[in-house]
Coordinates of C-alpha atoms in Angstrom, one line a residue:
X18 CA 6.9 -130.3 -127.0
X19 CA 4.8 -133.6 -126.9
X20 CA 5.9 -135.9 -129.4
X21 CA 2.6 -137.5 -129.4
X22 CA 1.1 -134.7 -131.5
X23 CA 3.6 -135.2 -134.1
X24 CA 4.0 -138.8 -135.0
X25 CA 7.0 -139.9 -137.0
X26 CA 7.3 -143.1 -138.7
X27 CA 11.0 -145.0 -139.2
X28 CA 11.8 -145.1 -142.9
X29 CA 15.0 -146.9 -142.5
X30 CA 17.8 -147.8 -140.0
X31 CA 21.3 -149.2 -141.2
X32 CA 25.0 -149.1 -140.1
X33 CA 27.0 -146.8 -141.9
X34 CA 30.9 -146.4 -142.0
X35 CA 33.0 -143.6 -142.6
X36 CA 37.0 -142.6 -142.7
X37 CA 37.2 -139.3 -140.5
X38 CA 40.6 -137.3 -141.5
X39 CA 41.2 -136.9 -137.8
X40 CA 39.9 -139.6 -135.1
X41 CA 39.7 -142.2 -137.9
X42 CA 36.8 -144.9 -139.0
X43 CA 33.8 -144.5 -137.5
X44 CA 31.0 -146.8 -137.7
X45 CA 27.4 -145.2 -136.9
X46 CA 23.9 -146.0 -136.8
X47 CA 21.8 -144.2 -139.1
X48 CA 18.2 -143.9 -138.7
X49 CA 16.0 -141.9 -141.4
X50 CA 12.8 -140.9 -140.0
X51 CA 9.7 -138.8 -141.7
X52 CA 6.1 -137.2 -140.7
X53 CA 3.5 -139.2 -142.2
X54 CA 1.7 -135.8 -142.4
X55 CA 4.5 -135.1 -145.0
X56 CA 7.0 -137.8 -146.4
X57 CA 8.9 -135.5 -148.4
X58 CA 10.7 -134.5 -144.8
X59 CA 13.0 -136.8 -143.1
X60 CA 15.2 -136.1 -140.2
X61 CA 18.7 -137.9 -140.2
X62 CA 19.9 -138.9 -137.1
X63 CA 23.3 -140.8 -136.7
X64 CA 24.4 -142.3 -133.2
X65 CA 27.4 -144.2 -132.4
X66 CA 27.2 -147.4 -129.8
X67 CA 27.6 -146.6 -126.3
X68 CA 31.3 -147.3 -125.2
X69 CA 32.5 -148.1 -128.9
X70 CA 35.5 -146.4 -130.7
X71 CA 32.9 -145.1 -132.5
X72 CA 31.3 -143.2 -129.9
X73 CA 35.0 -142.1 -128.5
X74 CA 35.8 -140.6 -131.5
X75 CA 32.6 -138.5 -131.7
X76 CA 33.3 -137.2 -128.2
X77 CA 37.2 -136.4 -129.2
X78 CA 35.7 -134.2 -132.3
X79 CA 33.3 -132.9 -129.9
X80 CA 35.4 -131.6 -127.6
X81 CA 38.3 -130.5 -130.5
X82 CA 35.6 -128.4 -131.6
X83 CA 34.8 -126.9 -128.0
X84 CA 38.3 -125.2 -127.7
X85 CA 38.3 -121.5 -127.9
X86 CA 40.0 -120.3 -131.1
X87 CA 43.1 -117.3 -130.5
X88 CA 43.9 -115.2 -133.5
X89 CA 47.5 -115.1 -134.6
X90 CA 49.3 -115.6 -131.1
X91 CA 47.2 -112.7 -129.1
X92 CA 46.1 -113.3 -125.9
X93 CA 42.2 -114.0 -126.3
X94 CA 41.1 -111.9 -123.6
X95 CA 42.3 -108.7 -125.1

């Protein structure tokens, strides 16, 4: 896909902070972007810092979320 066929304009950009259950506060970039060629669209796109807490956290849920699930104690290759 070239993304200069399909221009997008930055509406906003602004930290945001949230209390995850798990891993904790996280504090998070947040960018809100639309097509021009329709402004009731936006794509939402959070990123954490490079080698913040932030950013740690988001790879510990990451990788909580990788693990393969096992039902009731049975071994998961059977």
């Amino acid at each position: 896909m070239s993304f200069h066929l399909h221009p997008v304009t930055r509406r906003r950009w602004v930290f945001k902070h949230f209390h995850h259950p798990i891993v904790g506060p996280l504090t998070l970039n947040y960018e809100s972007l639309t097509l021009p060629a329709d402004p009731d669209q936006r794509l939402s796109v959070y990123t954490a810092e490079a080698g913040s807490s932030s950013e740690e956290a988001l790879q510990l849920l990451a990788a909580w979320i990788r693990q393969p699930e096992t039902s009731h104690g049975q071994d998961p290759d059977h």
